[in-house]
Amino acid sequence: MGFFEKLVAGLGKTRDNIVSGMDSIFHGFSRIDDDFYEELEEVLIMGDLGVQATYDILDDLKAKVKEKHIKEPMECRELLIESIKEQMDIGKTAYEFEKHTSVVMVIGVNGVGKTTTIGKLAGKLRAEDKKVVIAAADTFRAAAGEQLKEWANRSQAELIGGQEGSDPASVVFDAVAAAKARHADVLMIDTAGRLHNKKNLMEELRKMNKIIDREFPEAYRETLVVLDATTGQNALQQAKEFNDVAEITGIVLTKMDGTAKGGIAVAIHAELGVPVKYIGVGETIDDLQKFDADDFVNALFERPKDDETSEEVSENK
């Protein structure tokens, strides 16, 4: 299966929760009224889209229904799909770090796929002929360094590692020096994700950021938080807590290949104003891709990809 097909499969549970419920409302109502909107609201919230995103989407839908003088509930389906896409638009500057010498700090709790995400992202950057240095600053977890070493070898990135239990900030100091000396395009930093001890985590991140600001002030900064899409509202809560201790610029949603609660991608964007920038649907490097709102929503509603649709149109001509 290609990435889009894997995404369609991975969003199966979300589709059962949201799309089937929505379609039964579109078919079940004969007119657009308050009851119709209330039923839609319940389906969207239950599908993990969250309260804020649901209100924003429905406000947009109501405005479009009024503007276009729509009377039939079924005619709202495409409008709702477009509203969800608009909610998820990540903007034109989402991957600005790729154009500059940059430091990408990656945070997330253990078990979400943080280390493999760093490895896959390093592999993608190396495929674009960028020089990548990885800092193994998660010195709290013994296996983290070994995992990173394997991914660094696989992606042909250089690894700067610390001994287990060593000071993460000193690893970052060494990694910054190495990145500058080797004229690296991107320095990626793995961090410990001990959210249960927020004070320690905050102090650790503060020390790392201080070193980067002092030693590498010219670097473009990107901070990605990795979240497990199967955990739904827990992922949103983690994103909120990490946002309290770090200036998050983007989300990586992993494990979109199983029982993913894909609506959470919409919720996080709406609640935090932080876009989903990458999405993972499996174990290989190609299973991590840049987030595309059109592809995501088309996969959710099992519509063909936009490029396939345009190909069909041109063929019909």
PDB file of C-alpha atoms in Angstrom:
ATOM      1  CA  MET A   1       0.000   0.000   0.000  1.00  0.00           C
ATOM      2  CA  GLY A   2       1.090   3.558  -0.686  1.00  0.00           C
ATOM      3  CA  PHE A   3       1.066   6.244   2.015  1.00  0.00           C
ATOM      4  CA  PHE A   4      -2.418   7.510   1.096  1.00  0.00           C
ATOM      5  CA  GLU A   5      -3.891   3.983   1.188  1.00  0.00           C
ATOM      6  CA  LYS A   6      -2.268   3.373   4.592  1.00  0.00           C
ATOM      7  CA  LEU A   7      -3.756   6.632   5.821  1.00  0.00           C
ATOM      8  CA  VAL A   8      -7.216   5.592   4.590  1.00  0.00           C
ATOM      9  CA  ALA A   9      -6.832   2.292   6.471  1.00  0.00           C
ATOM     10  CA  GLY A  10      -5.419   3.969   9.592  1.00  0.00           C
ATOM     11  CA  LEU A  11      -8.358   6.371   9.797  1.00  0.00           C
ATOM     12  CA  GLY A  12     -10.876   3.524   9.798  1.00  0.00           C
ATOM     13  CA  LYS A  13     -11.832   3.931  13.456  1.00  0.00           C
ATOM     14  CA  THR A  14     -12.182   7.698  13.084  1.00  0.00           C
ATOM     15  CA  ARG A  15     -14.305   7.170   9.981  1.00  0.00           C
ATOM     16  CA  ASP A  16     -16.611   4.836  11.929  1.00  0.00           C
ATOM     17  CA  ASN A  17     -16.964   7.442  14.685  1.00  0.00           C
ATOM     18  CA  ILE A  18     -17.336  10.574  12.586  1.00  0.00           C
ATOM     19  CA  VAL A  19     -18.173   9.980   8.939  1.00  0.00           C
ATOM     20  CA  SER A  20     -20.834   7.298   9.374  1.00  0.00           C
ATOM     21  CA  GLY A  21     -22.494   9.399  12.104  1.00  0.00           C
ATOM     22  CA  MET A  22     -22.402  12.516   9.946  1.00  0.00           C
ATOM     23  CA  ASP A  23     -23.804  10.725   6.919  1.00  0.00           C
ATOM     24  CA  SER A  24     -26.697   9.328   8.942  1.00  0.00           C
ATOM     25  CA  ILE A  25     -27.520  12.916   9.983  1.00  0.00           C
ATOM     26  CA  PHE A  26     -27.293  14.216   6.398  1.00  0.00           C
ATOM     27  CA  HIS A  27     -29.639  11.427   5.261  1.00  0.00           C
ATOM     28  CA  GLY A  28     -31.867  11.471   8.345  1.00  0.00           C
ATOM     29  CA  PHE A  29     -32.814  15.167   8.391  1.00  0.00           C
ATOM     30  CA  SER A  30     -35.173  16.706   5.863  1.00  0.00           C
ATOM     31  CA  ARG A  31     -34.212  20.305   6.706  1.00  0.00           C
ATOM     32  CA  ILE A  32     -31.368  22.338   8.178  1.00  0.00           C
ATOM     33  CA  ASP A  33     -32.358  23.556  11.639  1.00  0.00           C
ATOM     34  CA  ASP A  34     -30.979  23.785  15.208  1.00  0.00           C
ATOM     35  CA  ASP A  35     -31.543  20.072  15.803  1.00  0.00           C
ATOM     36  CA  PHE A  36     -29.532  19.258  12.674  1.00  0.00           C
ATOM     37  CA  TYR A  37     -26.569  21.358  13.874  1.00  0.00           C
ATOM     38  CA  GLU A  38     -26.813  19.937  17.416  1.00  0.00           C
ATOM     39  CA  GLU A  39     -26.595  16.366  16.099  1.00  0.00           C
ATOM     40  CA  LEU A  40     -23.578  17.279  13.959  1.00  0.00           C
ATOM     41  CA  GLU A  41     -21.934  18.943  16.961  1.00  0.00           C
ATOM     42  CA  GLU A  42     -22.304  15.787  19.043  1.00  0.00           C
ATOM     43  CA  VAL A  43     -20.817  13.561  16.319  1.00  0.00           C
ATOM     44  CA  LEU A  44     -17.802  15.839  15.804  1.00  0.00           C
ATOM     45  CA  ILE A  45     -17.049  16.158  19.529  1.00  0.00           C
ATOM     46  CA  MET A  46     -17.442  12.391  20.061  1.00  0.00           C
ATOM     47  CA  GLY A  47     -15.025  11.875  17.147  1.00  0.00           C
ATOM     48  CA  ASP A  48     -12.244  13.609  19.128  1.00  0.00           C
ATOM     49  CA  LEU A  49     -12.338  16.822  17.111  1.00  0.00           C
ATOM     50  CA  GLY A  50     -12.678  18.699  20.385  1.00  0.00           C
ATOM     51  CA  VAL A  51     -15.053  21.475  21.433  1.00  0.00           C
ATOM     52  CA  GLN A  52     -13.134  24.421  19.947  1.00  0.00           C
ATOM     53  CA  ALA A  53     -12.602  22.843  16.525  1.00  0.00           C
ATOM     54  CA  THR A  54     -16.231  21.686  16.414  1.00  0.00           C
ATOM     55  CA  TYR A  55     -17.541  25.190  17.166  1.00  0.00           C
ATOM     56  CA  ASP A  56     -15.209  26.740  14.571  1.00  0.00           C
ATOM     57  CA  ILE A  57     -16.197  24.205  11.884  1.00  0.00           C
ATOM     58  CA  LEU A  58     -19.936  24.566  12.556  1.00  0.00           C
ATOM     59  CA  ASP A  59     -19.742  28.388  12.630  1.00  0.00           C
ATOM     60  CA  ASP A  60     -18.043  28.255   9.239  1.00  0.00           C
ATOM     61  CA  LEU A  61     -20.626  25.768   7.941  1.00  0.00           C
ATOM     62  CA  LYS A  62     -23.550  27.925   9.106  1.00  0.00           C
ATOM     63  CA  ALA A  63     -22.059  30.977   7.386  1.00  0.00           C
ATOM     64  CA  LYS A  64     -21.620  29.063   4.103  1.00  0.00           C
ATOM     65  CA  VAL A  65     -25.147  27.592   4.279  1.00  0.00           C
ATOM     66  CA  LYS A  66     -26.550  31.092   4.743  1.00  0.00           C
ATOM     67  CA  GLU A  67     -24.374  32.624   2.044  1.00  0.00           C
ATOM     68  CA  LYS A  68     -25.189  29.932  -0.544  1.00  0.00           C
ATOM     69  CA  HIS A  69     -28.889  29.679   0.451  1.00  0.00           C
ATOM     70  CA  ILE A  70     -28.622  25.921   0.967  1.00  0.00           C
ATOM     71  CA  LYS A  71     -31.776  24.120   2.102  1.00  0.00           C
ATOM     72  CA  GLU A  72     -30.955  20.399   1.780  1.00  0.00           C
ATOM     73  CA  PRO A  73     -28.898  18.705   4.542  1.00  0.00           C
ATOM     74  CA  MET A  74     -27.088  16.477   2.009  1.00  0.00           C
ATOM     75  CA  GLU A  75     -25.704  19.580   0.319  1.00  0.00           C
ATOM     76  CA  CYS A  76     -23.845  20.368   3.563  1.00  0.00           C
ATOM     77  CA  ARG A  77     -21.548  17.353   3.292  1.00  0.00           C
ATOM     78  CA  GLU A  78     -19.040  18.876   0.856  1.00  0.00           C
ATOM     79  CA  LEU A  79     -19.170  22.205   2.688  1.00  0.00           C
ATOM     80  CA  LEU A  80     -18.353  20.464   5.972  1.00  0.00           C
ATOM     81  CA  ILE A  81     -15.428  18.625   4.354  1.00  0.00           C
ATOM     82  CA  GLU A  82     -14.079  21.942   3.040  1.00  0.00           C
ATOM     83  CA  SER A  83     -14.485  23.545   6.483  1.00  0.00           C
ATOM     84  CA  ILE A  84     -12.451  20.762   8.111  1.00  0.00           C
ATOM     85  CA  LYS A  85      -9.718  21.179   5.461  1.00  0.00           C
ATOM     86  CA  GLU A  86      -9.594  24.920   6.090  1.00  0.00           C
ATOM     87  CA  GLN A  87      -9.285  24.295   9.846  1.00  0.00           C
ATOM     88  CA  MET A  88      -6.234  22.115   9.202  1.00  0.00           C
ATOM     89  CA  ASP A  89      -4.365  24.356   6.778  1.00  0.00           C
ATOM     90  CA  ILE A  90      -0.779  24.579   8.037  1.00  0.00           C
ATOM     91  CA  GLY A  91       0.248  27.689   6.113  1.00  0.00           C
ATOM     92  CA  LYS A  92       3.077  28.327   3.674  1.00  0.00           C
ATOM     93  CA  THR A  93       5.906  28.694   6.213  1.00  0.00           C
ATOM     94  CA  ALA A  94       5.436  25.338   8.006  1.00  0.00           C
ATOM     95  CA  TYR A  95       8.716  23.844   6.732  1.00  0.00           C
ATOM     96  CA  GLU A  96      10.776  27.033   6.779  1.00  0.00           C
ATOM     97  CA  PHE A  97      13.485  25.298   8.846  1.00  0.00           C
ATOM     98  CA  GLU A  98      14.478  23.284   5.755  1.00  0.00           C
ATOM     99  CA  LYS A  99      15.616  26.488   4.023  1.00  0.00           C
ATOM    100  CA  HIS A 100      17.965  27.557   6.824  1.00  0.00           C
ATOM    101  CA  THR A 101      20.722  26.256   9.057  1.00  0.00           C
ATOM    102  CA  SER A 102      18.440  25.016  11.813  1.00  0.00           C
ATOM    103  CA  VAL A 103      18.086  23.325  15.184  1.00  0.00           C
ATOM    104  CA  VAL A 104      15.123  20.966  15.493  1.00  0.00           C
ATOM    105  CA  MET A 105      14.302  20.000  19.075  1.00  0.00           C
ATOM    106  CA  VAL A 106      12.058  16.927  19.324  1.00  0.00           C
ATOM    107  CA  ILE A 107      10.067  16.315  22.508  1.00  0.00           C
ATOM    108  CA  GLY A 108       7.481  13.738  23.566  1.00  0.00           C
ATOM    109  CA  VAL A 109       6.827  11.129  26.249  1.00  0.00           C
ATOM    110  CA  ASN A 110       8.356   7.660  26.040  1.00  0.00           C
ATOM    111  CA  GLY A 111       6.535   5.220  23.778  1.00  0.00           C
ATOM    112  CA  VAL A 112       5.092   7.682  21.254  1.00  0.00           C
ATOM    113  CA  GLY A 113       7.717   6.971  18.586  1.00  0.00           C
ATOM    114  CA  LYS A 114       9.944  10.001  19.251  1.00  0.00           C
ATOM    115  CA  THR A 115      13.285   8.317  18.547  1.00  0.00           C
ATOM    116  CA  THR A 116      12.102   6.620  15.352  1.00  0.00           C
ATOM    117  CA  THR A 117      10.544   9.905  14.202  1.00  0.00           C
ATOM    118  CA  ILE A 118      13.937  11.607  14.565  1.00  0.00           C
ATOM    119  CA  GLY A 119      15.569   8.790  12.591  1.00  0.00           C
ATOM    120  CA  LYS A 120      12.977   8.937   9.805  1.00  0.00           C
ATOM    121  CA  LEU A 121      13.109  12.720   9.584  1.00  0.00           C
ATOM    122  CA  ALA A 122      16.923  12.599   9.501  1.00  0.00           C
ATOM    123  CA  GLY A 123      16.665  10.063   6.660  1.00  0.00           C
ATOM    124  CA  LYS A 124      14.348  12.324   4.689  1.00  0.00           C
ATOM    125  CA  LEU A 125      16.652  15.323   5.138  1.00  0.00           C
ATOM    126  CA  ARG A 126      19.678  13.234   4.122  1.00  0.00           C
ATOM    127  CA  ALA A 127      17.789  12.142   0.983  1.00  0.00           C
ATOM    128  CA  GLU A 128      17.595  15.874   0.125  1.00  0.00           C
ATOM    129  CA  ASP A 129      21.393  15.977   0.472  1.00  0.00           C
ATOM    130  CA  LYS A 130      21.332  17.892   3.755  1.00  0.00           C
ATOM    131  CA  LYS A 131      24.041  17.313   6.333  1.00  0.00           C
ATOM    132  CA  VAL A 132      22.392  16.187   9.590  1.00  0.00           C
ATOM    133  CA  VAL A 133      23.799  15.923  13.122  1.00  0.00           C
ATOM    134  CA  ILE A 134      21.714  14.196  15.816  1.00  0.00           C
ATOM    135  CA  ALA A 135      22.174  14.940  19.521  1.00  0.00           C
ATOM    136  CA  ALA A 136      21.283  12.009  21.797  1.00  0.00           C
ATOM    137  CA  ALA A 137      20.219  14.224  24.700  1.00  0.00           C
ATOM    138  CA  ASP A 138      17.725  11.736  26.146  1.00  0.00           C
ATOM    139  CA  THR A 139      20.344  10.417  28.553  1.00  0.00           C
ATOM    140  CA  PHE A 140      17.696   9.328  31.047  1.00  0.00           C
ATOM    141  CA  ARG A 141      16.585   6.269  29.074  1.00  0.00           C
ATOM    142  CA  ALA A 142      19.237   3.626  28.381  1.00  0.00           C
ATOM    143  CA  ALA A 143      17.697   2.311  25.151  1.00  0.00           C
ATOM    144  CA  ALA A 144      17.249   5.755  23.587  1.00  0.00           C
ATOM    145  CA  GLY A 145      20.929   6.157  22.677  1.00  0.00           C
ATOM    146  CA  GLU A 146      21.150   2.690  21.107  1.00  0.00           C
ATOM    147  CA  GLN A 147      17.990   3.260  19.067  1.00  0.00           C
ATOM    148  CA  LEU A 148      19.278   6.604  17.827  1.00  0.00           C
ATOM    149  CA  LYS A 149      22.643   5.095  16.927  1.00  0.00           C
ATOM    150  CA  GLU A 150      20.896   2.527  14.731  1.00  0.00           C
ATOM    151  CA  TRP A 151      18.765   5.185  13.017  1.00  0.00           C
ATOM    152  CA  ALA A 152      21.768   7.501  12.567  1.00  0.00           C
ATOM    153  CA  ASN A 153      23.671   4.684  10.825  1.00  0.00           C
ATOM    154  CA  ARG A 154      20.654   3.918   8.664  1.00  0.00           C
ATOM    155  CA  SER A 155      20.134   7.537   7.638  1.00  0.00           C
ATOM    156  CA  GLN A 156      23.867   8.346   7.420  1.00  0.00           C
ATOM    157  CA  ALA A 157      23.549  11.141   9.955  1.00  0.00           C
ATOM    158  CA  GLU A 158      26.233  11.919  12.516  1.00  0.00           C
ATOM    159  CA  LEU A 159      25.374  11.070  16.130  1.00  0.00           C
ATOM    160  CA  ILE A 160      26.685  12.995  19.124  1.00  0.00           C
ATOM    161  CA  GLY A 161      25.815  10.971  22.217  1.00  0.00           C
ATOM    162  CA  GLY A 162      26.195  11.212  25.962  1.00  0.00           C
ATOM    163  CA  GLN A 163      26.607   8.452  28.465  1.00  0.00           C
ATOM    164  CA  GLU A 164      23.481   7.281  30.254  1.00  0.00           C
ATOM    165  CA  GLY A 165      22.814   9.611  33.161  1.00  0.00           C
ATOM    166  CA  SER A 166      25.048  12.403  31.833  1.00  0.00           C
ATOM    167  CA  ASP A 167      23.907  16.013  31.646  1.00  0.00           C
ATOM    168  CA  PRO A 168      21.691  16.497  28.533  1.00  0.00           C
ATOM    169  CA  ALA A 169      22.779  20.135  28.262  1.00  0.00           C
ATOM    170  CA  SER A 170      26.430  19.066  27.892  1.00  0.00           C
ATOM    171  CA  VAL A 171      25.410  16.731  25.035  1.00  0.00           C
ATOM    172  CA  VAL A 172      23.688  19.675  23.332  1.00  0.00           C
ATOM    173  CA  PHE A 173      26.812  21.824  23.840  1.00  0.00           C
ATOM    174  CA  ASP A 174      28.982  19.169  22.153  1.00  0.00           C
ATOM    175  CA  ALA A 175      26.418  18.652  19.376  1.00  0.00           C
ATOM    176  CA  VAL A 176      26.209  22.397  18.610  1.00  0.00           C
ATOM    177  CA  ALA A 177      30.015  22.545  18.385  1.00  0.00           C
ATOM    178  CA  ALA A 178      30.022  19.514  16.055  1.00  0.00           C
ATOM    179  CA  ALA A 179      27.204  20.895  13.891  1.00  0.00           C
ATOM    180  CA  LYS A 180      29.026  24.209  13.460  1.00  0.00           C
ATOM    181  CA  ALA A 181      32.411  22.586  12.793  1.00  0.00           C
ATOM    182  CA  ARG A 182      30.953  20.248  10.178  1.00  0.00           C
ATOM    183  CA  HIS A 183      28.717  22.946   8.615  1.00  0.00           C
ATOM    184  CA  ALA A 184      25.605  20.837   9.221  1.00  0.00           C
ATOM    185  CA  ASP A 185      22.322  21.994   7.731  1.00  0.00           C
ATOM    186  CA  VAL A 186      20.202  20.571  10.542  1.00  0.00           C
ATOM    187  CA  LEU A 187      20.949  19.694  14.161  1.00  0.00           C
ATOM    188  CA  MET A 188      18.240  17.415  15.583  1.00  0.00           C
ATOM    189  CA  ILE A 189      17.994  17.026  19.351  1.00  0.00           C
ATOM    190  CA  ASP A 190      16.346  14.071  21.094  1.00  0.00           C
ATOM    191  CA  THR A 191      15.104  14.953  24.591  1.00  0.00           C
ATOM    192  CA  ALA A 192      13.783  13.089  27.626  1.00  0.00           C
ATOM    193  CA  GLY A 193      10.001  13.272  27.958  1.00  0.00           C
ATOM    194  CA  ARG A 194       9.365  13.033  31.672  1.00  0.00           C
ATOM    195  CA  LEU A 195       6.074  14.900  31.809  1.00  0.00           C
ATOM    196  CA  HIS A 196       5.300  13.447  35.243  1.00  0.00           C
ATOM    197  CA  ASN A 197       8.138  15.609  36.542  1.00  0.00           C
ATOM    198  CA  LYS A 198       7.441  18.842  34.722  1.00  0.00           C
ATOM    199  CA  LYS A 199       9.778  20.934  36.879  1.00  0.00           C
ATOM    200  CA  ASN A 200      12.815  18.810  35.936  1.00  0.00           C
ATOM    201  CA  LEU A 201      11.789  18.729  32.292  1.00  0.00           C
ATOM    202  CA  MET A 202      11.314  22.508  32.211  1.00  0.00           C
ATOM    203  CA  GLU A 203      14.738  23.056  33.771  1.00  0.00           C
ATOM    204  CA  GLU A 204      16.358  20.614  31.335  1.00  0.00           C
ATOM    205  CA  LEU A 205      14.800  22.285  28.282  1.00  0.00           C
ATOM    206  CA  ARG A 206      15.649  25.754  29.630  1.00  0.00           C
ATOM    207  CA  LYS A 207      19.335  24.796  29.961  1.00  0.00           C
ATOM    208  CA  MET A 208      19.414  23.317  26.451  1.00  0.00           C
ATOM    209  CA  ASN A 209      17.756  26.375  24.929  1.00  0.00           C
ATOM    210  CA  LYS A 210      20.139  28.693  26.772  1.00  0.00           C
ATOM    211  CA  ILE A 211      23.119  26.866  25.265  1.00  0.00           C
ATOM    212  CA  ILE A 212      21.637  26.959  21.738  1.00  0.00           C
ATOM    213  CA  ASP A 213      20.802  30.684  22.083  1.00  0.00           C
ATOM    214  CA  ARG A 214      24.332  31.450  23.274  1.00  0.00           C
ATOM    215  CA  GLU A 215      26.365  29.120  21.048  1.00  0.00           C
ATOM    216  CA  PHE A 216      24.225  29.004  17.904  1.00  0.00           C
ATOM    217  CA  PRO A 217      22.176  32.260  17.794  1.00  0.00           C
ATOM    218  CA  GLU A 218      22.047  32.291  13.993  1.00  0.00           C
ATOM    219  CA  ALA A 219      20.240  28.939  13.781  1.00  0.00           C
ATOM    220  CA  TYR A 220      16.560  28.779  12.807  1.00  0.00           C
ATOM    221  CA  ARG A 221      14.604  27.123  15.629  1.00  0.00           C
ATOM    222  CA  GLU A 222      11.950  24.416  15.315  1.00  0.00           C
ATOM    223  CA  THR A 223      10.377  22.520  18.241  1.00  0.00           C
ATOM    224  CA  LEU A 224       8.307  19.461  17.363  1.00  0.00           C
ATOM    225  CA  VAL A 225       6.236  17.444  19.831  1.00  0.00           C
ATOM    226  CA  VAL A 226       5.584  13.796  18.938  1.00  0.00           C
ATOM    227  CA  LEU A 227       2.151  12.437  19.890  1.00  0.00           C
ATOM    228  CA  ASP A 228       0.559   8.986  19.636  1.00  0.00           C
ATOM    229  CA  ALA A 229      -2.628   9.316  17.535  1.00  0.00           C
ATOM    230  CA  THR A 230      -4.203   6.258  19.201  1.00  0.00           C
ATOM    231  CA  THR A 231      -4.485   8.068  22.549  1.00  0.00           C
ATOM    232  CA  GLY A 232      -7.016  10.711  21.439  1.00  0.00           C
ATOM    233  CA  GLN A 233      -7.691  13.265  24.169  1.00  0.00           C
ATOM    234  CA  ASN A 234      -4.577  12.155  26.089  1.00  0.00           C
ATOM    235  CA  ALA A 235      -2.493  13.333  23.125  1.00  0.00           C
ATOM    236  CA  LEU A 236      -4.196  16.730  23.283  1.00  0.00           C
ATOM    237  CA  GLN A 237      -3.466  16.962  27.013  1.00  0.00           C
ATOM    238  CA  GLN A 238       0.204  16.062  26.423  1.00  0.00           C
ATOM    239  CA  ALA A 239       0.443  18.723  23.717  1.00  0.00           C
ATOM    240  CA  LYS A 240      -0.973  21.312  26.137  1.00  0.00           C
ATOM    241  CA  GLU A 241       1.490  20.332  28.880  1.00  0.00           C
ATOM    242  CA  PHE A 242       4.493  20.371  26.564  1.00  0.00           C
ATOM    243  CA  ASN A 243       3.336  23.738  25.236  1.00  0.00           C
ATOM    244  CA  ASP A 244       3.610  25.014  28.822  1.00  0.00           C
ATOM    245  CA  VAL A 245       7.289  24.070  29.032  1.00  0.00           C
ATOM    246  CA  ALA A 246       8.442  24.664  25.428  1.00  0.00           C
ATOM    247  CA  GLU A 247       7.554  26.915  22.522  1.00  0.00           C
ATOM    248  CA  ILE A 248       6.082  24.241  20.246  1.00  0.00           C
ATOM    249  CA  THR A 249       6.075  25.059  16.532  1.00  0.00           C
ATOM    250  CA  GLY A 250       4.668  21.794  15.170  1.00  0.00           C
ATOM    251  CA  ILE A 251       3.126  18.403  15.903  1.00  0.00           C
ATOM    252  CA  VAL A 252       4.171  14.970  14.668  1.00  0.00           C
ATOM    253  CA  LEU A 253       1.278  12.481  14.868  1.00  0.00           C
ATOM    254  CA  THR A 254       2.465   8.864  14.915  1.00  0.00           C
ATOM    255  CA  LYS A 255       0.707   5.480  14.840  1.00  0.00           C
ATOM    256  CA  MET A 256      -1.947   6.582  12.386  1.00  0.00           C
ATOM    257  CA  ASP A 257      -1.891   2.983  11.149  1.00  0.00           C
ATOM    258  CA  GLY A 258      -3.883   1.215  13.855  1.00  0.00           C
ATOM    259  CA  THR A 259      -6.774   2.303  16.038  1.00  0.00           C
ATOM    260  CA  ALA A 260      -5.955   5.971  15.499  1.00  0.00           C
ATOM    261  CA  LYS A 261      -8.274   8.672  16.782  1.00  0.00           C
ATOM    262  CA  GLY A 262      -7.553  10.925  13.823  1.00  0.00           C
ATOM    263  CA  GLY A 263      -9.965  13.660  14.869  1.00  0.00           C
ATOM    264  CA  ILE A 264      -7.383  14.688  17.451  1.00  0.00           C
ATOM    265  CA  ALA A 265      -5.296  16.232  14.643  1.00  0.00           C
ATOM    266  CA  VAL A 266      -8.080  18.780  14.119  1.00  0.00           C
ATOM    267  CA  ALA A 267      -8.549  19.336  17.865  1.00  0.00           C
ATOM    268  CA  ILE A 268      -4.870  20.062  18.577  1.00  0.00           C
ATOM    269  CA  HIS A 269      -4.636  22.582  15.751  1.00  0.00           C
ATOM    270  CA  ALA A 270      -7.765  24.404  16.944  1.00  0.00           C
ATOM    271  CA  GLU A 271      -7.000  24.315  20.692  1.00  0.00           C
ATOM    272  CA  LEU A 272      -3.317  25.270  20.547  1.00  0.00           C
ATOM    273  CA  GLY A 273      -2.937  27.006  17.201  1.00  0.00           C
ATOM    274  CA  VAL A 274      -0.048  24.603  16.520  1.00  0.00           C
ATOM    275  CA  PRO A 275      -0.200  22.767  13.171  1.00  0.00           C
ATOM    276  CA  VAL A 276       0.324  19.064  12.570  1.00  0.00           C
ATOM    277  CA  LYS A 277       3.430  19.055  10.341  1.00  0.00           C
ATOM    278  CA  TYR A 278       4.193  15.332   9.993  1.00  0.00           C
ATOM    279  CA  ILE A 279       2.115  12.186  10.135  1.00  0.00           C
ATOM    280  CA  GLY A 280       3.302   8.599  10.554  1.00  0.00           C
ATOM    281  CA  VAL A 281       1.494   5.474   9.353  1.00  0.00           C
ATOM    282  CA  GLY A 282       4.092   2.727   9.839  1.00  0.00           C
ATOM    283  CA  GLU A 283       7.670   1.663  10.491  1.00  0.00           C
ATOM    284  CA  THR A 284       9.616   2.602   7.350  1.00  0.00           C
ATOM    285  CA  ILE A 285      11.124   5.995   6.510  1.00  0.00           C
ATOM    286  CA  ASP A 286       8.503   6.520   3.783  1.00  0.00           C
ATOM    287  CA  ASP A 287       5.756   6.003   6.372  1.00  0.00           C
ATOM    288  CA  LEU A 288       6.507   9.445   7.825  1.00  0.00           C
ATOM    289  CA  GLN A 289       5.284  12.217   5.531  1.00  0.00           C
ATOM    290  CA  LYS A 290       4.650  15.932   5.630  1.00  0.00           C
ATOM    291  CA  PHE A 291       1.077  16.606   6.665  1.00  0.00           C
ATOM    292  CA  ASP A 292      -1.299  17.510   3.859  1.00  0.00           C
ATOM    293  CA  ALA A 293      -4.739  18.701   4.980  1.00  0.00           C
ATOM    294  CA  ASP A 294      -6.356  17.753   1.649  1.00  0.00           C
ATOM    295  CA  ASP A 295      -4.936  14.221   1.732  1.00  0.00           C
ATOM    296  CA  PHE A 296      -5.855  13.770   5.394  1.00  0.00           C
ATOM    297  CA  VAL A 297      -9.490  14.818   4.974  1.00  0.00           C
ATOM    298  CA  ASN A 298      -9.837  12.958   1.660  1.00  0.00           C
ATOM    299  CA  ALA A 299      -8.507   9.814   3.368  1.00  0.00           C
ATOM    300  CA  LEU A 300     -10.914  10.318   6.268  1.00  0.00           C
ATOM    301  CA  PHE A 301     -13.907  10.578   3.924  1.00  0.00           C
ATOM    302  CA  GLU A 302     -12.504   7.956   1.508  1.00  0.00           C
ATOM    303  CA  ARG A 303     -12.446  10.398  -1.380  1.00  0.00           C
ATOM    304  CA  PRO A 304      -9.767  10.076  -4.087  1.00  0.00           C
ATOM    305  CA  LYS A 305      -6.599  12.119  -3.713  1.00  0.00           C
ATOM    306  CA  ASP A 306      -6.860  15.573  -5.284  1.00  0.00           C
ATOM    307  CA  ASP A 307      -4.232  14.757  -7.899  1.00  0.00           C
ATOM    308  CA  GLU A 308      -6.151  11.573  -8.819  1.00  0.00           C
ATOM    309  CA  THR A 309      -9.353  13.592  -9.100  1.00  0.00           C
ATOM    310  CA  SER A 310      -7.686  16.129 -11.379  1.00  0.00           C
ATOM    311  CA  GLU A 311      -6.229  13.306 -13.496  1.00  0.00           C
ATOM    312  CA  GLU A 312      -9.710  11.822 -13.891  1.00  0.00           C
ATOM    313  CA  VAL A 313     -11.082  15.222 -14.920  1.00  0.00           C
ATOM    314  CA  SER A 314      -8.356  15.720 -17.535  1.00  0.00           C
ATOM    315  CA  GLU A 315      -8.900  12.159 -18.848  1.00  0.00           C
ATOM    316  CA  ASN A 316     -12.643  12.802 -19.183  1.00  0.00           C
ATOM    317  CA  LYS A 317     -11.876  15.934 -21.192  1.00  0.00           C
TER     318      LYS A 317
END
